[in-house]
C-alpha cells in the first residue's frame, strides 16, 4: 500500500464514519431520554435514501403511503387504549397530525412527484415524510412500555426493526437504489483527489452535530430532555411533560435519520434492508464510547469507519468481522472495570 | 370557598391493599403556612405526592375551588403548585444554574434572568456554586437548590417535604427563616416535618397525622401548647424522644 491509497482509504473511512457518527449520536440521544436502544434507526436511514431515489425517478415513494398507515395505526391504538382520558382538544390535534397531515402529504406528493422538481424539493419532501414517523413509531410501539425495563424495551426495539424491514420490502420492493449526490466533481488536495460529495457529507454531519450541541446546551427544551434522562421524577416536578420528551427524542432521531439517509444514498447502493448494518456500525461506535458521551461517540464512529475502510483493503472478506469484533475487548474491559461503579451507584 | 388556596376532601391513597392515607381532609388559607406533623411512616409524604399528582388517589383536591380531578403533574405545576420532595430529586449531573433554569420550565427561557436574580438574592451560596454540578453540593446546599428550583416556577402553593431532614441545626434555622420570608412574599406553604418544634413555630395552622389519618388539628400555637402533642412530638416532659 502506498500513501495515495492510504489517504484514499482514509477519505472513504472518514466519510462513512461521519454517517456512523450521526447514527451513534442518535442512539445515545434516544437511549439517554427513553432508555430504548433504537435498533430501527437504520431502517429510517434506508427509507430516506429510498424515498429520495423514488422522487428522483418521478415516482411516489412508499414512505408516503407508509406514513398514512403509521398515522392511522397510532391514532387507532391511542383511541383504543385511552379513550376515557382523551379530551376533545387532544382528539382534534390527533386527527390533524395523525390523519390529515399524512393524507395531505400523500396527495401533495402524488401531484408533485411526477414533475421531478429537483434536489431541493426531494430533500424537503423526504424530510416531511420521514420526520413525523419518529414520534408515530414511539407512540405505536414504545409509549405504552415507558416504565418497562431496558431489556423489555430492547426486545420491543428488535420487534419494531423486523416489522419495519418487512414494511420496507412491501412498500419499496427488493431493488437497490443509488441517488445523485448533492455536489459532484472533484478537486485535488496534495496527492489526493477529494470528492466534493465527501466534503458535503462532512459539512452536513458537522452542522447536525453542532445543532445538537446548541439544542442540548442552550435551549430550555434541550435541557428538559437532559433533565428527564438524569431524573425523571425531578423533571415531572418542574412541569416537564415526560411523555412528550419521548416523542421529541424520536422526532430528533427521525430527523437525523432522514438527513443520514439523504447523505448515504449517494455514497453506496441502498436496499430495503441495508439500514441494519449501518445502524449496527453506529451502535458499535456508541458502545465503544460507553453509550453516554456525544463527542466520544462521534470520534469512535469515525474510528469504526476508518477501521472498516482499511480492513476492506487488507482483508475484504473479513471486513464486517473485524469491525464487529472490536466490540469484544471493549465490552470485556468495561465489564472488568465497571463492577465497582455499580456498587457506588446503588449507594447513592 | 375561594379563601382557601387548597382544599383536600376525604383523600385516600392505597399501595395495593394497604391504605397509607385514609379519608384525610385539610384546607390551606391564602398566604398561610400549614404544617402536617407526625412520626416517620405516618403517611405525610404520601399525602404530598397525592396532592401533587405523582400518586393516584381517591377523593378530591381543589385548587382555588377548582377540583383538579386526575390532571397530570405538569398541569398542576402550571397552575402554581410546586413540591420540594424529601429526596430533593435534583438533576445531579447538570450545573446548579441549569437546575434552576429548568425550574422556570413552565414560563420558558424569558423568565430565567429575573428568576435567577431573585433566587441568588435569597441563596447567595447558590450563586457562588452556579457552574458546579448539583451532585457535588453539600446536603444544605442541595436543599437550597431544591427550594431555589421550586421558586423559579413562582409557585402560589409551595409544598415542602421534610426540608430540614439530615441538615445541621444552623442550616435548619436558615431554611425556616426563608420559609417565613416566603410567606411574607405571599406564598402559601404546606410544610411536612418531623421536626415538629420548628414547624409549629413558623406555621399558622397544624394537623397531626398518625397511621394515615389526621388525629388532631388546630392553630399551631394551640397545638404547641397541647399536652398530648408535647408528649408525643415535642419531647418535653415525657422524655420519650
XYZ file of C-alpha atoms in Angstrom:
589
model
C 0.000 0.000 0.000
C 1.408 3.402 -0.921
C 0.493 6.700 0.669
C -2.005 7.636 -2.042
C -4.032 4.503 -1.385
C -3.756 5.063 2.359
C -5.079 8.588 2.001
C -7.832 7.441 -0.328
C -8.900 4.798 2.193
C -8.796 7.411 4.938
C -11.115 9.665 2.972
C -13.511 6.792 2.440
C -13.348 5.803 6.099
C -13.938 9.296 7.409
C -16.965 9.809 5.169
C -18.555 6.523 6.235
C -17.507 7.296 9.808
C -19.380 10.595 9.604
C -22.589 8.720 8.776
C -21.918 6.228 11.595
C -21.340 9.195 13.902
C -24.808 10.508 13.096
C -26.285 7.079 13.859
C -24.252 6.637 17.047
C -25.127 10.060 18.404
C -28.810 9.390 17.701
C -28.652 6.087 19.577
C -27.043 7.810 22.576
C -29.688 10.537 22.486
C -32.652 8.165 22.306
C -31.167 5.906 24.987
C -30.475 8.776 27.374
C -34.013 10.122 27.187
C -36.062 6.920 26.863
C -33.676 4.045 27.801
C -34.520 2.486 24.417
C -31.708 1.104 22.241
C -33.246 2.227 18.994
C -32.254 -0.625 16.674
C -34.610 0.525 13.868
C -32.717 3.807 13.296
C -31.084 2.093 10.308
C -34.470 1.443 8.693
C -35.302 5.157 8.817
C -31.980 5.838 7.064
C -32.667 3.272 4.353
C -36.203 4.601 3.881
C -34.929 8.148 3.468
C -32.468 7.045 0.767
C -35.180 5.005 -0.977
C -37.548 7.987 -0.804
C -35.036 10.307 -2.461
C -34.415 7.703 -5.163
C -38.148 7.313 -5.877
C -38.605 11.073 -6.096
C -35.631 11.366 -8.471
C -37.344 8.811 -10.702
C -40.551 10.830 -10.566
C -42.389 8.080 -8.673
C -44.466 8.312 -5.475
C -42.236 6.905 -2.699
C -43.510 4.107 -0.464
C -42.947 6.273 2.592
C -45.866 8.491 1.526
C -48.230 5.519 1.908
C -46.369 4.204 4.961
C -46.866 7.499 6.771
C -50.642 7.239 6.278
C -50.569 3.657 7.598
C -48.466 4.594 10.648
C -50.602 7.658 11.390
C -53.832 5.672 11.254
C -52.314 2.919 13.422
C -51.061 5.372 16.053
C -54.427 7.155 16.227
C -56.392 3.897 16.406
C -54.185 2.408 19.125
C -54.284 5.554 21.228
C -58.068 5.699 20.894
C -58.419 2.069 21.939
C -56.061 2.397 24.914
C -57.059 5.735 26.340
C -60.469 6.753 25.022
C -61.607 7.549 28.552
C -58.847 10.083 29.165
C -58.855 11.923 25.848
C -60.193 15.475 25.672
C -61.897 16.952 22.618
C -58.944 19.241 22.007
C -56.494 16.342 22.086
C -58.708 14.359 19.718
C -58.762 17.235 17.230
C -54.985 17.585 17.429
C -54.653 13.835 16.898
C -56.959 13.968 13.873
C -54.854 16.760 12.396
C -51.394 15.272 12.954
C -52.151 11.574 12.530
C -54.676 11.555 9.697
C -54.971 14.931 7.966
C -51.233 15.640 7.740
C -50.159 12.244 6.311
C -53.048 12.194 3.814
C -52.301 15.783 2.817
C -48.622 14.916 2.280
C -49.562 11.831 0.261
C -51.856 13.864 -2.024
C -49.208 16.568 -2.424
C -46.519 14.012 -3.303
C -48.811 12.273 -5.817
C -49.318 15.660 -7.506
C -45.731 16.884 -7.352
C -43.527 13.790 -7.703
C -44.096 13.271 -11.467
C -42.954 16.859 -12.109
C -39.390 15.961 -10.939
C -38.890 19.284 -9.178
C -35.231 18.653 -8.385
C -32.866 18.210 -5.489
C -34.244 20.805 -3.062
C -37.793 19.545 -3.437
C -36.641 15.937 -2.976
C -34.847 16.797 0.266
C -37.780 18.784 1.657
C -40.295 16.088 0.699
C -38.116 13.347 2.234
C -37.795 15.271 5.495
C -41.550 15.978 5.528
C -42.341 12.278 5.071
C -39.700 10.865 7.448
C -39.667 13.286 10.388
C -43.262 12.625 11.575
C -42.534 8.872 11.592
C -40.302 9.163 14.641
C -42.999 10.118 17.088
C -45.534 7.801 15.386
C -43.235 4.802 15.894
C -42.693 5.862 19.512
C -46.428 6.124 20.165
C -47.276 2.814 18.492
C -44.534 0.663 19.994
C -42.859 2.310 22.984
C -45.127 4.777 24.780
C -47.210 2.053 26.475
C -43.933 0.483 27.677
C -42.471 3.724 29.053
C -41.941 2.236 32.524
C -40.584 -1.130 31.329
C -37.016 -2.372 31.861
C -34.188 -1.728 29.395
C -34.315 -5.379 28.319
C -38.054 -5.302 27.516
C -37.532 -2.075 25.583
C -34.676 -3.685 23.634
C -36.864 -6.647 22.732
C -39.583 -4.248 21.568
C -36.988 -2.323 19.537
C -35.869 -5.513 17.791
C -39.520 -6.333 17.077
C -40.016 -2.885 15.560
C -36.855 -3.404 13.485
C -38.223 -6.606 11.937
C -41.635 -5.013 11.351
C -40.078 -2.009 9.611
C -37.806 -4.172 7.421
C -40.906 -6.123 6.347
C -42.853 -2.957 5.640
C -39.863 -1.637 3.684
C -39.925 -4.684 1.426
C -43.674 -4.310 0.844
C -43.598 -0.603 0.077
C -40.259 -0.258 -1.750
C -39.599 -3.693 -3.251
C -36.289 -5.542 -3.244
C -34.388 -3.386 -5.739
C -31.354 -1.375 -4.706
C -31.056 2.334 -5.455
C -28.367 4.955 -5.685
C -29.138 8.677 -5.662
C -27.328 11.573 -7.319
C -25.010 13.441 -4.947
C -25.630 16.985 -3.737
C -22.308 18.058 -5.243
C -20.439 16.149 -7.952
C -16.895 16.564 -9.233
C -13.524 16.506 -7.508
C -10.676 18.786 -6.554
C -7.022 17.938 -5.887
C -5.642 18.273 -2.374
C -1.942 17.453 -2.382
C -1.566 13.901 -3.640
C -5.262 13.237 -3.004
C -8.316 13.649 -5.203
C -11.129 14.791 -2.944
C -14.751 14.404 -3.975
C -16.968 17.419 -3.367
C -19.545 14.893 -2.270
C -17.253 13.864 0.615
C -16.934 17.483 1.637
C -20.699 17.936 1.614
C -21.196 14.835 3.788
C -18.663 16.106 6.321
C -20.114 19.611 6.393
C -23.692 18.391 6.864
C -22.593 15.985 9.614
C -20.743 18.734 11.472
C -23.759 21.033 11.111
C -26.072 18.383 12.585
C -23.686 17.680 15.479
C -23.280 21.422 16.107
C -27.033 21.881 16.015
C -27.486 19.099 18.562
C -24.882 20.705 20.820
C -26.680 24.052 20.716
C -30.048 22.348 21.286
C -28.907 20.457 24.386
C -26.714 23.185 25.889
C -28.607 26.343 25.077
C -32.356 25.695 24.782
C -34.895 25.026 27.522
C -36.341 22.058 25.618
C -32.885 20.503 25.166
C -32.122 20.910 28.847
C -35.512 19.441 29.718
C -34.633 16.348 27.665
C -31.314 16.001 29.511
C -33.061 16.535 32.834
C -35.575 13.803 32.032
C -32.681 11.451 31.359
C -30.998 12.339 34.677
C -34.048 12.337 36.947
C -37.498 11.538 35.613
C -39.396 12.454 38.777
C -37.441 15.684 39.156
C -38.341 16.585 35.587
C -42.030 15.905 36.216
C -41.938 18.091 39.330
C -40.717 21.132 37.393
C -43.514 20.580 34.864
C -41.686 18.829 32.013
C -44.272 16.663 30.227
C -42.150 13.496 30.290
C -44.471 11.686 27.880
C -43.704 14.341 25.304
C -39.940 14.026 25.803
C -40.005 10.512 24.312
C -41.794 11.823 21.242
C -39.356 14.693 20.894
C -36.353 12.345 21.176
C -37.820 10.115 18.457
C -38.630 13.101 16.246
C -34.984 14.162 16.538
C -33.919 10.589 15.741
C -36.110 10.519 12.636
C -34.793 13.916 11.525
C -31.156 12.860 11.871
C -32.047 9.518 10.255
C -33.588 11.294 7.262
C -30.505 13.504 6.867
C -28.183 10.471 7.141
C -30.272 8.628 4.553
C -30.170 11.549 2.124
C -26.364 11.632 2.527
C -25.677 7.915 2.296
C -27.944 7.312 -0.711
C -25.309 8.870 -2.958
C -22.368 7.006 -1.385
C -23.473 3.408 -1.719
C -26.318 1.324 -3.060
C -29.174 1.078 -0.579
C -31.686 -1.750 -0.374
C -34.787 -2.018 1.838
C -32.708 -3.942 4.416
C -29.408 -2.035 4.174
C -30.229 0.012 7.248
C -29.492 -2.712 9.756
C -25.740 -2.903 9.106
C -25.413 0.880 9.047
C -27.288 1.079 12.341
C -25.156 -1.668 13.832
C -21.912 0.117 12.971
C -23.214 3.300 14.543
C -24.106 1.185 17.551
C -20.543 -0.156 17.739
C -19.347 3.455 17.837
C -21.817 4.296 20.598
C -20.782 1.233 22.619
C -17.068 1.979 22.221
C -17.799 5.350 23.830
C -19.859 3.778 26.612
C -23.318 4.806 25.292
C -23.030 8.104 27.081
C -20.870 10.841 25.586
C -21.795 12.571 22.306
C -18.314 13.762 21.253
C -16.670 10.433 22.184
C -19.364 8.573 20.246
C -18.710 10.685 17.157
C -14.943 10.034 17.427
C -15.428 6.308 17.978
C -17.776 6.154 14.976
C -15.144 7.769 12.750
C -12.676 5.180 14.073
C -15.160 2.442 13.088
C -15.382 3.977 9.613
C -11.574 4.042 9.237
C -11.196 0.507 10.550
C -13.814 -0.701 8.094
C -12.187 1.068 5.184
C -8.659 -0.293 5.913
C -9.862 -3.808 6.648
C -11.783 -3.737 3.363
C -8.422 -3.182 1.679
C -6.352 -5.729 3.626
C -8.916 -8.467 4.201
C -12.096 -7.586 2.376
C -13.781 -10.913 3.176
C -13.403 -10.224 6.904
C -14.366 -6.536 6.800
C -17.539 -6.866 8.895
C -15.982 -9.437 11.225
C -13.121 -7.096 12.092
C -15.436 -4.143 12.692
C -17.793 -6.055 14.953
C -15.002 -7.903 16.789
C -13.529 -4.714 18.233
C -16.614 -4.508 20.414
C -15.499 -7.619 22.331
C -12.325 -6.288 24.000
C -14.174 -3.073 24.826
C -17.049 -4.944 26.464
C -14.572 -7.155 28.313
C -12.660 -4.144 29.579
C -15.879 -2.393 30.603
C -17.269 -5.378 32.470
C -13.965 -5.760 34.329
C -13.658 -2.094 35.263
C -17.268 -1.090 35.841
C -18.073 -3.700 38.505
C -17.170 -1.234 41.256
C -19.175 1.557 39.628
C -22.380 -0.394 40.079
C -21.903 -0.629 43.815
C -21.325 3.094 44.010
C -24.477 3.797 42.039
C -26.599 1.740 44.379
C -25.330 3.552 47.440
C -26.400 6.942 46.121
C -64.772 28.731 49.371
C -62.252 30.811 47.489
C -60.433 31.967 50.626
C -58.626 28.608 50.703
C -55.948 28.146 48.040
C -56.032 24.373 48.509
C -58.820 22.208 49.801
C -58.411 18.471 50.204
C -61.571 16.470 50.925
C -61.681 12.869 52.037
C -58.453 11.880 50.281
C -57.278 8.273 50.383
C -54.167 6.711 48.861
C -53.532 2.976 48.697
C -50.400 0.983 47.834
C -52.039 -2.200 46.665
C -54.325 -3.186 49.544
C -52.562 -1.109 52.169
C -54.133 2.300 52.683
C -51.325 4.725 53.506
C -53.649 7.723 53.718
C -57.270 7.325 54.838
C -60.011 9.917 54.345
C -57.887 12.975 55.035
C -59.339 16.499 54.702
C -57.396 19.736 55.014
C -57.576 23.290 53.854
C -54.886 25.920 53.379
C -55.986 29.580 53.523
C -54.263 32.013 51.110
C -50.893 33.184 52.376
C -50.805 30.803 55.326
C -48.280 28.233 56.446
C -49.986 24.967 57.263
C -47.968 22.124 58.686
C -48.587 18.401 58.952
C -46.557 16.814 61.729
C -46.257 13.165 62.567
C -43.886 10.273 63.038
C -41.928 8.539 60.294
C -44.307 6.412 58.189
C -47.474 8.276 59.190
C -48.268 8.932 55.506
C -47.154 12.565 55.261
C -45.018 12.122 52.144
C -47.713 10.002 50.516
C -50.230 12.791 51.141
C -47.921 15.342 49.495
C -47.304 13.124 46.472
C -51.044 12.559 46.035
C -51.759 16.300 46.139
C -49.034 16.823 43.524
C -50.493 14.100 41.294
C -47.398 11.889 41.462
C -49.504 9.161 43.121
C -53.070 8.258 42.150
C -55.638 8.915 44.872
C -59.341 8.780 45.678
C -61.129 11.878 46.946
C -60.970 15.493 45.896
C -58.136 18.015 45.676
C -59.280 21.525 44.719
C -57.023 24.460 43.898
C -58.786 27.828 44.234
C -62.079 25.956 44.491
C -61.489 24.117 41.179
C -61.219 20.329 41.505
C -58.076 19.035 39.805
C -59.541 15.620 39.045
C -56.915 13.313 37.578
C -54.873 16.043 35.939
C -51.184 15.348 35.307
C -48.293 16.640 37.409
C -47.293 19.147 34.705
C -50.825 20.608 34.653
C -50.650 21.097 38.429
C -47.248 22.784 38.134
C -48.737 25.116 35.518
C -51.476 26.010 37.999
C -48.911 27.189 40.541
C -48.458 24.075 42.663
C -44.909 23.038 43.459
C -43.424 20.222 45.534
C -39.935 20.150 47.026
C -39.632 16.427 47.670
C -37.876 14.793 50.579
C -35.220 13.305 48.302
C -34.797 16.685 46.521
C -34.755 14.940 43.077
C -32.146 17.291 41.609
C -30.525 16.883 38.181
C -27.244 15.731 39.689
C -25.051 15.734 36.566
C -26.216 19.184 35.464
C -24.959 22.525 36.758
C -26.612 24.406 39.608
C -27.630 27.102 37.164
C -29.198 24.586 34.751
C -31.164 23.051 37.624
C -32.537 26.491 38.432
C -33.259 27.281 34.771
C -35.336 24.127 34.492
C -37.372 25.299 37.475
C -38.705 28.032 35.171
C -39.692 25.454 32.536
C -43.348 26.429 32.650
C -42.589 30.026 31.664
C -39.809 29.337 29.154
C -36.387 30.980 28.892
C -37.725 34.534 29.163
C -38.473 34.073 32.872
C -34.962 32.801 33.672
C -32.940 36.025 34.247
C -35.457 37.543 36.677
C -35.945 34.260 38.482
C -32.193 33.681 38.833
C -31.764 37.182 40.296
C -34.440 36.507 42.937
C -33.111 33.076 43.857
C -29.483 34.242 44.066
C -30.568 37.127 46.287
C -32.202 34.631 48.620
C -29.465 31.971 48.370
C -26.102 33.711 47.728
C -24.375 30.345 48.188
C -26.030 29.056 45.004
C -24.597 31.949 43.014
C -21.085 31.023 44.183
C -21.709 27.459 43.048
C -23.656 28.188 39.862
C -21.244 26.392 37.492
C -20.781 23.386 39.795
C -22.607 20.077 39.211
C -25.602 19.680 41.518
C -24.351 16.245 42.589
C -21.268 17.787 44.216
C -23.203 20.023 46.626
C -23.443 19.506 50.384
C -26.746 18.480 51.990
C -27.707 22.017 52.963
C -26.800 23.387 49.541
C -28.866 20.681 47.897
C -31.901 21.688 49.930
C -31.297 25.319 48.973
C -31.057 24.309 45.321
C -34.269 22.270 45.561
C -36.069 25.241 47.103
C -34.484 27.626 44.605
C -35.583 25.444 41.715
C -39.108 25.424 43.115
C -39.120 29.222 43.496
C -38.132 29.604 39.824
C -41.633 28.318 38.963
C -43.123 31.170 41.054
C -45.446 28.812 42.956
C -48.597 30.035 44.625
C -48.595 26.999 46.878
C -45.228 25.575 47.841
C -45.160 22.121 49.404
C -42.035 21.332 51.411
C -41.429 17.716 52.382
C -39.032 17.431 55.337
C -36.918 20.444 54.366
C -34.773 20.072 57.493
C -34.094 16.345 57.162
C -30.428 15.493 57.660
C -29.284 19.105 57.914
C -27.095 20.797 60.522
C -29.020 22.938 63.067
C -27.651 26.196 61.737
C -28.825 25.401 58.224
C -32.224 24.261 59.550
C -32.583 27.675 61.135
C -31.708 29.321 57.823
C -34.219 27.198 55.916
C -37.051 28.023 58.334
C -36.100 31.681 58.166
C -36.567 31.515 54.411
C -39.931 29.764 54.847
C -41.290 32.659 56.906
C -39.778 35.095 54.397
C -41.641 33.392 51.555
C -44.872 33.664 53.446
C -44.336 37.418 53.763
C -43.963 37.445 49.969
C -47.472 35.977 49.712
C -46.626 32.331 49.006
C -48.894 29.797 50.689
C -46.976 26.889 52.154
C -47.745 23.315 53.124
C -44.945 22.083 55.349
C -44.413 18.472 56.338
C -41.929 17.935 59.136
C -40.650 15.514 61.700
C -39.016 18.462 63.409
C -42.367 19.402 64.995
C -40.982 22.125 67.235
C -39.579 24.174 64.344
C -42.661 23.518 62.194
C -45.122 24.657 64.880
C -43.087 27.806 65.447
C -43.448 29.038 61.854
C -46.907 27.635 60.985
C -50.319 29.251 61.306
C -52.276 26.044 61.473
C -51.276 22.433 62.075
C -52.534 18.900 61.609
C -51.217 15.850 63.431
C -51.027 12.707 61.313
C -50.913 9.189 62.742
C -51.141 5.957 60.740
C -52.608 7.666 57.690
C -55.237 9.748 59.477
C -55.452 13.212 60.978
C -55.940 12.796 64.722
C -55.719 16.422 65.833
C -55.761 19.858 64.256
C -55.793 23.466 65.353
C -53.914 26.756 65.300
C -50.197 25.988 65.528
C -49.737 27.909 68.784
C -52.570 25.958 70.437
C -51.194 22.605 69.323
C -47.729 23.575 70.522
C -49.262 24.009 73.973
C -51.329 20.813 73.835
C -50.261 18.220 76.369
C -50.551 15.220 74.036
C -48.599 16.952 71.268
C -45.909 17.962 73.731
C -45.612 14.412 74.990
C -45.553 12.679 71.616
C -43.841 15.180 69.315
C -42.059 17.906 71.214
C -40.231 15.571 73.557
C -40.785 17.658 76.693
C -41.935 16.175 79.999
C -42.455 12.628 78.675
C -38.861 12.367 77.574
C -39.663 9.707 75.011
C -37.562 11.278 72.296
